[in-house]
Coordinates of C-alpha atoms and ligand atoms in Angstrom, one line a residue:
X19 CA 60.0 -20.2 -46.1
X20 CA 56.6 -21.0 -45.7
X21 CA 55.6 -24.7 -44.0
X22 CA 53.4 -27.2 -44.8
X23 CA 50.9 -26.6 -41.7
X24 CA 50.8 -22.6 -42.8
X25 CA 47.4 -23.0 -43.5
X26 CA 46.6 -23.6 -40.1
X27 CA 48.6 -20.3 -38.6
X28 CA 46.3 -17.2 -37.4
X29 CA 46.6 -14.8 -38.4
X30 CA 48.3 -16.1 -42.2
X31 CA 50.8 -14.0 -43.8
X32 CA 50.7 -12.3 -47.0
X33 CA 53.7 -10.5 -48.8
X34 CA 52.5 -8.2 -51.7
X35 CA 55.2 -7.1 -54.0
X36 CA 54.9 -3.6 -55.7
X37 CA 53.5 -0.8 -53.8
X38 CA 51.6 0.9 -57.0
X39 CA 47.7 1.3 -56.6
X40 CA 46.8 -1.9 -56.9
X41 CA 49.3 -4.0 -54.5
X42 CA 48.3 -1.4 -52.0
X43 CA 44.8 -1.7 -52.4
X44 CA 44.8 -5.2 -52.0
X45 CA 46.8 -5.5 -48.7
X46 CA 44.5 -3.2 -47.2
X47 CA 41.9 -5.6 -48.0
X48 CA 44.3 -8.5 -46.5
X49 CA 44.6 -6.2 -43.4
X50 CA 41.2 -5.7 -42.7
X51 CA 40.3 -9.5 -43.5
X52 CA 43.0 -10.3 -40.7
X53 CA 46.0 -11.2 -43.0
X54 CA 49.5 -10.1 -41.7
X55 CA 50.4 -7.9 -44.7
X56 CA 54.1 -7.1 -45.9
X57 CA 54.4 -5.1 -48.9
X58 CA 57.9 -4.4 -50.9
X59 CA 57.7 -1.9 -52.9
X60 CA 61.0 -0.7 -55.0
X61 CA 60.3 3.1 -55.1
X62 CA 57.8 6.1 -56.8
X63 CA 60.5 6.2 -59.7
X64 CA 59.0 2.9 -61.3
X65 CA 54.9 3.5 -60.4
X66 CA 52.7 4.8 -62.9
X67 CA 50.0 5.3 -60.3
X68 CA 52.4 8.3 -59.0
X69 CA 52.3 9.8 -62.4
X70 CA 48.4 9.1 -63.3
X71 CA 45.9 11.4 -63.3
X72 CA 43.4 9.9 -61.3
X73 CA 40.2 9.7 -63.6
X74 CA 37.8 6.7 -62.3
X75 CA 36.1 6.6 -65.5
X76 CA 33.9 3.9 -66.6
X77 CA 31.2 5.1 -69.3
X78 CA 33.1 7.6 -70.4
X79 CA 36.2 5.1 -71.0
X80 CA 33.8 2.5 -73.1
X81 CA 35.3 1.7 -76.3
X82 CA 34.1 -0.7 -79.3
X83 CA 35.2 -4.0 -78.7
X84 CA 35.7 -3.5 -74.6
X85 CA 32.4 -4.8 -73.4
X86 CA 34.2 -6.4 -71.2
X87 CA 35.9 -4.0 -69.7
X88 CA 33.1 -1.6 -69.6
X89 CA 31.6 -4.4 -67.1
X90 CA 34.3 -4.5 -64.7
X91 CA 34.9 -0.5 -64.9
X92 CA 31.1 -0.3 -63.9
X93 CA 31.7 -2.7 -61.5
X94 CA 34.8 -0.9 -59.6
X95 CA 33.5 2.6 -60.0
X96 CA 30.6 1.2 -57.7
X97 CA 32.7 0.2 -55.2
X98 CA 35.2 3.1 -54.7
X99 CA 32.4 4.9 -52.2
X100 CA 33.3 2.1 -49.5
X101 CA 36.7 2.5 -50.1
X102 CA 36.9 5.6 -49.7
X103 CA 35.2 6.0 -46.7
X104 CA 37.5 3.1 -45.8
X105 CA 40.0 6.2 -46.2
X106 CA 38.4 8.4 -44.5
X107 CA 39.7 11.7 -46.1
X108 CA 37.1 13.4 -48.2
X109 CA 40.1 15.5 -50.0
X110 CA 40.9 12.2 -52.0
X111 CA 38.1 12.6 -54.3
X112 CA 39.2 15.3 -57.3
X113 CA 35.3 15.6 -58.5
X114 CA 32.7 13.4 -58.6
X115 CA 30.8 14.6 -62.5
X116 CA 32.5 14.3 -65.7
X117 CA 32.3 16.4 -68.7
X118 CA 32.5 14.5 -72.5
X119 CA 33.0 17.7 -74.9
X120 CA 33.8 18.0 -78.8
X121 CA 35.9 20.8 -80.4
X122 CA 34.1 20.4 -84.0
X123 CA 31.4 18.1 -85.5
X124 CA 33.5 15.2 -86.4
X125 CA 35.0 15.3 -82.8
X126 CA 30.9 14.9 -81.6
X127 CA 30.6 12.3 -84.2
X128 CA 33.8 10.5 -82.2
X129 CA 31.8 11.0 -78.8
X130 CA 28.8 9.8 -80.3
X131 CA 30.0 6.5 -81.3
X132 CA 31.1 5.9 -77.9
X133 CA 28.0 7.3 -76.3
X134 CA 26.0 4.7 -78.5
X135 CA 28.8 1.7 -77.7
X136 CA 27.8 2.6 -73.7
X137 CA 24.1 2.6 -74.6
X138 CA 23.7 -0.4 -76.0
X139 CA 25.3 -2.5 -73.6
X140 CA 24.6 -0.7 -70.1
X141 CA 20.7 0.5 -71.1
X142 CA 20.8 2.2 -67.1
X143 CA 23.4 4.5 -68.5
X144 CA 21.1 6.4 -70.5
X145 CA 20.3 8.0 -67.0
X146 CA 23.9 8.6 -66.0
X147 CA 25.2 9.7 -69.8
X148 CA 23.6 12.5 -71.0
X149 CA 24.2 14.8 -74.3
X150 CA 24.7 18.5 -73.5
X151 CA 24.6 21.5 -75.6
X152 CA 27.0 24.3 -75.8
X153 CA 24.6 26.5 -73.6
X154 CA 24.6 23.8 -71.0
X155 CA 28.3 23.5 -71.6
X156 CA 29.3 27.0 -70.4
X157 CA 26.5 26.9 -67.5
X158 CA 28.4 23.5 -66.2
X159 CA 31.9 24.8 -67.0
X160 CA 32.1 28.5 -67.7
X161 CA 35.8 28.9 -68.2
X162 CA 35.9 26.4 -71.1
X163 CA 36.1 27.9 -75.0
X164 CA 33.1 29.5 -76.5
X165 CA 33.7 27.5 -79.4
X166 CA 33.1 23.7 -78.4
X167 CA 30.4 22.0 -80.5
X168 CA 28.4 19.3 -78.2
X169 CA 29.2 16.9 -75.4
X170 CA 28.1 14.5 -72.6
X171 CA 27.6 14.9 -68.9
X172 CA 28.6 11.7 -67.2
X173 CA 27.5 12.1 -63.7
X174 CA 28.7 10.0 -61.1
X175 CA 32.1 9.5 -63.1
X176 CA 34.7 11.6 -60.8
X177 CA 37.9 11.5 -60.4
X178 CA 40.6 11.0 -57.0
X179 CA 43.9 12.6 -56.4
X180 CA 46.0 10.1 -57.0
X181 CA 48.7 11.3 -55.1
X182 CA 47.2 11.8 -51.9
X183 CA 45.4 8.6 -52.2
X184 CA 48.6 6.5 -52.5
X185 CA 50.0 8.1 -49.3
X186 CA 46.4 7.5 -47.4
X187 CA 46.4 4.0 -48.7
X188 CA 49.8 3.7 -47.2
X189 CA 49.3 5.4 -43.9
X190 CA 45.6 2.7 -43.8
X191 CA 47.7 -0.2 -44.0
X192 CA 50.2 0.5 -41.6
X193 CA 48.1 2.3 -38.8
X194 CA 46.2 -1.3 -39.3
X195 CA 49.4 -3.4 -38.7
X196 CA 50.7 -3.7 -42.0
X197 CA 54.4 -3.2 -43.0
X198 CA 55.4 -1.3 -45.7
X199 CA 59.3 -1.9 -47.1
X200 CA 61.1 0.2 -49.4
X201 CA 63.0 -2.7 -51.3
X202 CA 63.0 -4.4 -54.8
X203 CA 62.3 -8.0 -54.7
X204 CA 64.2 -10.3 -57.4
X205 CA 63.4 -14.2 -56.2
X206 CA 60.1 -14.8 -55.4
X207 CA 61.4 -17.7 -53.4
X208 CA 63.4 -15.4 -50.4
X209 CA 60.3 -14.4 -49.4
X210 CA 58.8 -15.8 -46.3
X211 CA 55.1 -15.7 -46.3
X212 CA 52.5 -18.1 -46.3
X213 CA 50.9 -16.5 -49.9
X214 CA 52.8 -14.1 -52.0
X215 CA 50.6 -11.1 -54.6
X216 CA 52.9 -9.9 -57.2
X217 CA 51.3 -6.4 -58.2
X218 CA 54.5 -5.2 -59.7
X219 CA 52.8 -3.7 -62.8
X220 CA 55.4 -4.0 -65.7
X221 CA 57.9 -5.0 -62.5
X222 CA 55.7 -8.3 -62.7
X223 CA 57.4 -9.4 -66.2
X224 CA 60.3 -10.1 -63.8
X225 CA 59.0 -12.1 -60.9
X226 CA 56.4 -14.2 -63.2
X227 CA 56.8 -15.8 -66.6
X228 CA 54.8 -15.6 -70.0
X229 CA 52.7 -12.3 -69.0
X230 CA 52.6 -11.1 -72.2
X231 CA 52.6 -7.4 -70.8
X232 CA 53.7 -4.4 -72.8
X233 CA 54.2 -0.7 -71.8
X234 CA 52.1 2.1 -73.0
X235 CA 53.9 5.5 -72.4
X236 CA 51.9 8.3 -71.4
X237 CA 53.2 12.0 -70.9
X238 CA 51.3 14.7 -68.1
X239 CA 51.1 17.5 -66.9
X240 CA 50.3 19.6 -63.7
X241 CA 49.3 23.1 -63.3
X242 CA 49.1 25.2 -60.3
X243 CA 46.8 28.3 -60.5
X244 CA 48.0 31.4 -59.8
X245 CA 46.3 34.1 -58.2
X246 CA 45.3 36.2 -61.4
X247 CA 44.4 32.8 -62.9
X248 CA 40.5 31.6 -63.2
X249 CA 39.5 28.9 -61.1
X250 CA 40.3 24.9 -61.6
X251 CA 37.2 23.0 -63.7
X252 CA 35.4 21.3 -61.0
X253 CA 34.4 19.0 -63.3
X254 CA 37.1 16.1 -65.3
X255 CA 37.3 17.5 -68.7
X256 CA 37.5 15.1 -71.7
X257 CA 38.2 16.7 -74.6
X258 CA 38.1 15.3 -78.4
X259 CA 40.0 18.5 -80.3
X260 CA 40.3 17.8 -83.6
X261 CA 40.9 14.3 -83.5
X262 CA 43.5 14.4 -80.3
X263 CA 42.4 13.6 -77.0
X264 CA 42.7 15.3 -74.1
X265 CA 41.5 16.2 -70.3
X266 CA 41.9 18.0 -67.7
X267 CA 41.4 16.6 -64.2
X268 CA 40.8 19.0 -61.5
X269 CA 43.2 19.5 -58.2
X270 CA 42.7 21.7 -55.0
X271 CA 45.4 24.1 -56.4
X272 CA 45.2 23.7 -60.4
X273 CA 44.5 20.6 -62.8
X274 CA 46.3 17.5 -63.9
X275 CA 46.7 17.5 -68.0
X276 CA 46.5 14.6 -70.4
X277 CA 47.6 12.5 -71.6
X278 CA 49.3 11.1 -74.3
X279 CA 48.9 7.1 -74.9
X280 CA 51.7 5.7 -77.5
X281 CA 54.3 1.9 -77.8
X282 CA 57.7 3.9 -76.5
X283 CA 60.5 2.5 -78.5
X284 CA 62.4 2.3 -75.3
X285 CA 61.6 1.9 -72.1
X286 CA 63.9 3.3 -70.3
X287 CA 63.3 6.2 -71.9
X288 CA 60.8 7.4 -69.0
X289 CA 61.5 11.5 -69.5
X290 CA 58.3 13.0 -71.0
X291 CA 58.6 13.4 -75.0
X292 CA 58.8 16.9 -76.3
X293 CA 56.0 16.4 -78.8
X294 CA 53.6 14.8 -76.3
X295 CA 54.2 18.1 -74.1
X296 CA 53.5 20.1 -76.7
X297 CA 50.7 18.4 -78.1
X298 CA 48.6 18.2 -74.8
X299 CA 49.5 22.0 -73.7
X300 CA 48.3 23.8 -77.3
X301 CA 45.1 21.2 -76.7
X302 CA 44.7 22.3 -73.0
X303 CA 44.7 25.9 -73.3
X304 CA 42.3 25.6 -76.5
X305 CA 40.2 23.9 -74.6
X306 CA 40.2 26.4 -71.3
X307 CA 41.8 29.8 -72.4
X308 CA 41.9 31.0 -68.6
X309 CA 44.9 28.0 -68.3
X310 CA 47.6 30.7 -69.7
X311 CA 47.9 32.0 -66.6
X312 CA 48.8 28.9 -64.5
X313 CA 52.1 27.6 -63.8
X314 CA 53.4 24.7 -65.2
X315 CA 55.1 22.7 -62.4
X316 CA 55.3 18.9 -63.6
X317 CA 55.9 17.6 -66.8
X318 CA 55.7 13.7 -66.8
X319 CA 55.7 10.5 -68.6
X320 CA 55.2 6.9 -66.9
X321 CA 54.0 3.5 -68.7
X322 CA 51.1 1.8 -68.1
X323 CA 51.2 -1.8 -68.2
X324 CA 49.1 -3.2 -70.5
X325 CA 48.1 -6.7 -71.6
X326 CA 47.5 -8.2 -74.8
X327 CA 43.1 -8.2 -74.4
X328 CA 43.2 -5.3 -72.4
X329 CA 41.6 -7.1 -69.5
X330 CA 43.9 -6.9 -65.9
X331 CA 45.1 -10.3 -65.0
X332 CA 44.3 -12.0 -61.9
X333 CA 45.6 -15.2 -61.8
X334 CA 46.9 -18.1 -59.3
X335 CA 50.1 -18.8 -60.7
X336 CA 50.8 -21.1 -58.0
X337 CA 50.4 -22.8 -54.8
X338 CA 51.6 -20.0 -52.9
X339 CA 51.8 -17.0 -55.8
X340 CA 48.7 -14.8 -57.3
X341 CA 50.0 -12.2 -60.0
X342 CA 47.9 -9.1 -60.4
X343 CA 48.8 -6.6 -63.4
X344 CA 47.8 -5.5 -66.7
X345 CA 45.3 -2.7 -65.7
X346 CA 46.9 -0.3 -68.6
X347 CA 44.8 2.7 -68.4
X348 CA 42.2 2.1 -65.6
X349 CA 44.3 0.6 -62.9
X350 CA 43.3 3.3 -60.2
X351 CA 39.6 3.2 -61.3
X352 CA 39.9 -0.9 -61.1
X353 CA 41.8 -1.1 -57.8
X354 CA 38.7 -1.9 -55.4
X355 CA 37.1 -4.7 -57.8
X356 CA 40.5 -5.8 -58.6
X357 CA 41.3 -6.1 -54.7
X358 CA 38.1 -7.9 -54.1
X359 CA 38.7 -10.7 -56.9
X360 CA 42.5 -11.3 -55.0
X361 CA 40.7 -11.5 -52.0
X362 CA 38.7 -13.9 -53.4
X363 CA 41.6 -15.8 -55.4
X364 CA 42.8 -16.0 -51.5
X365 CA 40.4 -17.8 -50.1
X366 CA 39.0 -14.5 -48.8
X367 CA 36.0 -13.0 -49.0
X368 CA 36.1 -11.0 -45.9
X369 CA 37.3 -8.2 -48.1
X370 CA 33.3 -7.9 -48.8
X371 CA 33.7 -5.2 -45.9
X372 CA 36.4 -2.8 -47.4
X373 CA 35.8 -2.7 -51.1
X374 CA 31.9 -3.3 -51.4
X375 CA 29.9 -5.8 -53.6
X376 CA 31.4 -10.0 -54.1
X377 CA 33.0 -10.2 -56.6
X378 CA 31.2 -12.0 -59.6
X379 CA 34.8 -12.3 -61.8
X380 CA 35.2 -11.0 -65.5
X381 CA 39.3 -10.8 -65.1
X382 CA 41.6 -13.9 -65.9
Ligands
FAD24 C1 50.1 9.1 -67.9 C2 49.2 8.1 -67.2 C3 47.9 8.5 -66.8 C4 47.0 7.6 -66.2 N1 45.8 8.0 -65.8 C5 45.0 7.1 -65.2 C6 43.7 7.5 -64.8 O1 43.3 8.7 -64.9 N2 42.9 6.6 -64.2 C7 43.2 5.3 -64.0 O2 42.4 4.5 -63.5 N3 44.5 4.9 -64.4 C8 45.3 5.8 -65.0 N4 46.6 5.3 -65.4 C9 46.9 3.9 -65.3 C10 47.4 3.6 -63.9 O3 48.3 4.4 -63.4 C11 47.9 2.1 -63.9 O4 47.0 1.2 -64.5 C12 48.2 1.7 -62.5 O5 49.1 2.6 -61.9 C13 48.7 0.3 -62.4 O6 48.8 0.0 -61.0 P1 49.9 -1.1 -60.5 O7 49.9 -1.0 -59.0 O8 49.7 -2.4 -61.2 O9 51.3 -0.5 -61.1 P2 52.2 0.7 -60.7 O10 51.3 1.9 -60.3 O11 53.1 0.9 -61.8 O12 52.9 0.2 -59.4 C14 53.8 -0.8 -59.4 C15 54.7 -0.8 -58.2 O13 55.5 -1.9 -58.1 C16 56.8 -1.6 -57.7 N5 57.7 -2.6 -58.2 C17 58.0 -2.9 -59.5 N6 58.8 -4.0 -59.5 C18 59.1 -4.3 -58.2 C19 59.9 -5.3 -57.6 N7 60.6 -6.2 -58.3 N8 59.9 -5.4 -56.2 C20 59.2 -4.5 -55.5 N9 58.4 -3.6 -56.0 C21 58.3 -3.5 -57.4 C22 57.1 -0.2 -58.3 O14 58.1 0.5 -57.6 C23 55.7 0.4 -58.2 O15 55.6 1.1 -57.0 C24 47.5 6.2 -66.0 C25 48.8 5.9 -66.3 C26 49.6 6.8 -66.9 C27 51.0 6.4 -67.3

């Protein structure tokens, strides 16, 4: 257990617990702010972050009634060029542009309101959010469907490959000192470390009281291309078709499909639903004929974990305890702001060097 002089040891320890995105992400900022970093982590099976596709969307994810989260997404998506030259492995990034397009008129009446939401409250955005015709469409993307009405080009809004950005994160920490164990942590109190981050994501609900997390399931897909198949978008693809939602995020060797966004009944119930499959795949191949022709080698389903306001939460809970969770559908585009305010909940703002800008707070 941690003593009453810890605050005097160099270097100090810090145990994060969960090894998702975001507890990641935040002990590499311990580590290269000097911390001794341990993370726990129970396994891929229970870490959405594994089964996400990767988008780092901030315009482009501004909805009615998120101004808040609007801020912070623009705020994270700015940082995520330090980080990932932090990295150092140009293949993490999956594109860097991203392409807002509408099947039929009321799908670009959809985009529009968003577009007009974004506007309004980041005026610079007219430069970065842009509406594009079908012309300018096929030019940008030419293996998409004839038939799509209107859309946006949001430039600067890519995209990483999740995947391989988890593993780099881990292989980071560790060539920097860092441990990394494969076990599930129950008590809070067995662990021996001067400060403790939970960034368990729904694991959280268990190691800190009165969250008020829920899980939002999510089914996705991945598609390899084959040799007789067109080429991967090199664009992300957001689709409105016909009042479903859907997008394709491109890969090296195909594109990441989704994704589906519903309360499960159960949550243990983590195989991906039939319907959602089914749903995202006649959307998918609407939207980009030339996808017939690809392998489907993944079919997937994780939950996000979501709090009640839709903002993460970043809290001291105390003394010797900061929780971190909630990040629901931007948890990978959030991760470098999110690791900055933990540093800073830390008494830390060394992290300045690995994730970019100070923090200047908007989570709770
Ligand atoms: C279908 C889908 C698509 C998504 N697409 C995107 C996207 O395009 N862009 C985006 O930004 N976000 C996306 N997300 C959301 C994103 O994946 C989450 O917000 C993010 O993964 C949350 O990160 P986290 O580290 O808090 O949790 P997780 O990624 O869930 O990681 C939690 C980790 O904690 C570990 N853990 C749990 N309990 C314990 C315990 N008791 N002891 C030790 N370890 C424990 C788990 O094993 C896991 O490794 C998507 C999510 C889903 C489901």
């Amino acid at each position: 257990m941690a003593h009453a002089d810890t605050h005097l040891r160099t270097p100090r320890e810090l145990a994060v617990v969960g090894g998702g995105v975001i507890g990641l992400t935040c002990a590499l900022a311990a580590v290269d702010a000097g911390w001794r970093v341990r993370v726990h982590d129970a396994g891929t099976d229970r870490r959405a972050a594994w089964v996400a596709a990767g988008m780092l969307g901030s315009l482009g994810e501004g909805h009615p009634g998120e101004d808040e989260l609007l801020k912070l997404s623009v705020e994270s998506v700015r940082r995520w060029p330090t980080l990932l030259t932090r990295l150092g492995d140009p293949q993490i990034s999956a594109a860097t542009d991203s392409l807002f397009v509408a099947a039929a008129s009321a799908d670009a009446e959809h985009l529009r309101t968003l577009a007009d939401f974004v506007w309004a409250r980041q005026p610079r955005a007219h430069d970065d959010l842009r509406p594009v015709g079908p012309s300018e469409i096929r030019r940008l993307e030419s293996g998409l469907s004839s038939r799509l009405h209107s859309g946006f080009l949001a430039t600067g809004e890519g995209a990483v490959d999740n995947r391989r950005l988890l593993d780099r994160l881990r292989t980071a920490i560790t060539d920097s000192g860092g441990d990394i164990v494969d076990d599930e942590v129950t008590d809070l109190s067995t662990i021996d470390a001067d400060e403790i981050v939970v960034a368990a994501g729904l694991g959280s609900r268990a190691l800190v009281a009165d969250l008020g997390l829920y899980a939002a399931k999510g089914e996705v897909l991945r598609l390899r291309r084959t040799r007789w198949s067109v080429p991967p978008p090199t664009h992300v693809v957001r689709a409105r078709m016909h009042g479903r939602s859907v997008y394709l995020v491109p890969r090296h060797d195909g594109v990441v499909v989704g994704a589906t966004q519903y309360e499960p009944f159960d949550e243990t119930a983590v195989a991906p639903d039939v319907g959602g499959v089914t749903d995202l795949l006649s959307d998918a191949v609407e939207l980009m004929p030339g996808l017939r022709t690809y392998e489907l080698i993944e079919a997937g389903a994780g939950l996000r974990p979501c709090s009640p306001d839709g903002l993460p939460v970043v809290r001291r809970v105390d003394e010797r305890v900061v929780v971190v969770t909630g990040h629901g559908r931007n948890g990978i585009l959030l991760a470098p702001y999110t690791a900055d305010v933990v540093m800073t909940l830390l008494g830390d703002d060394r992290a300045e060097s690995v994730t970019g800008a100070a923090n200047d707070g908007g989570v709770r």
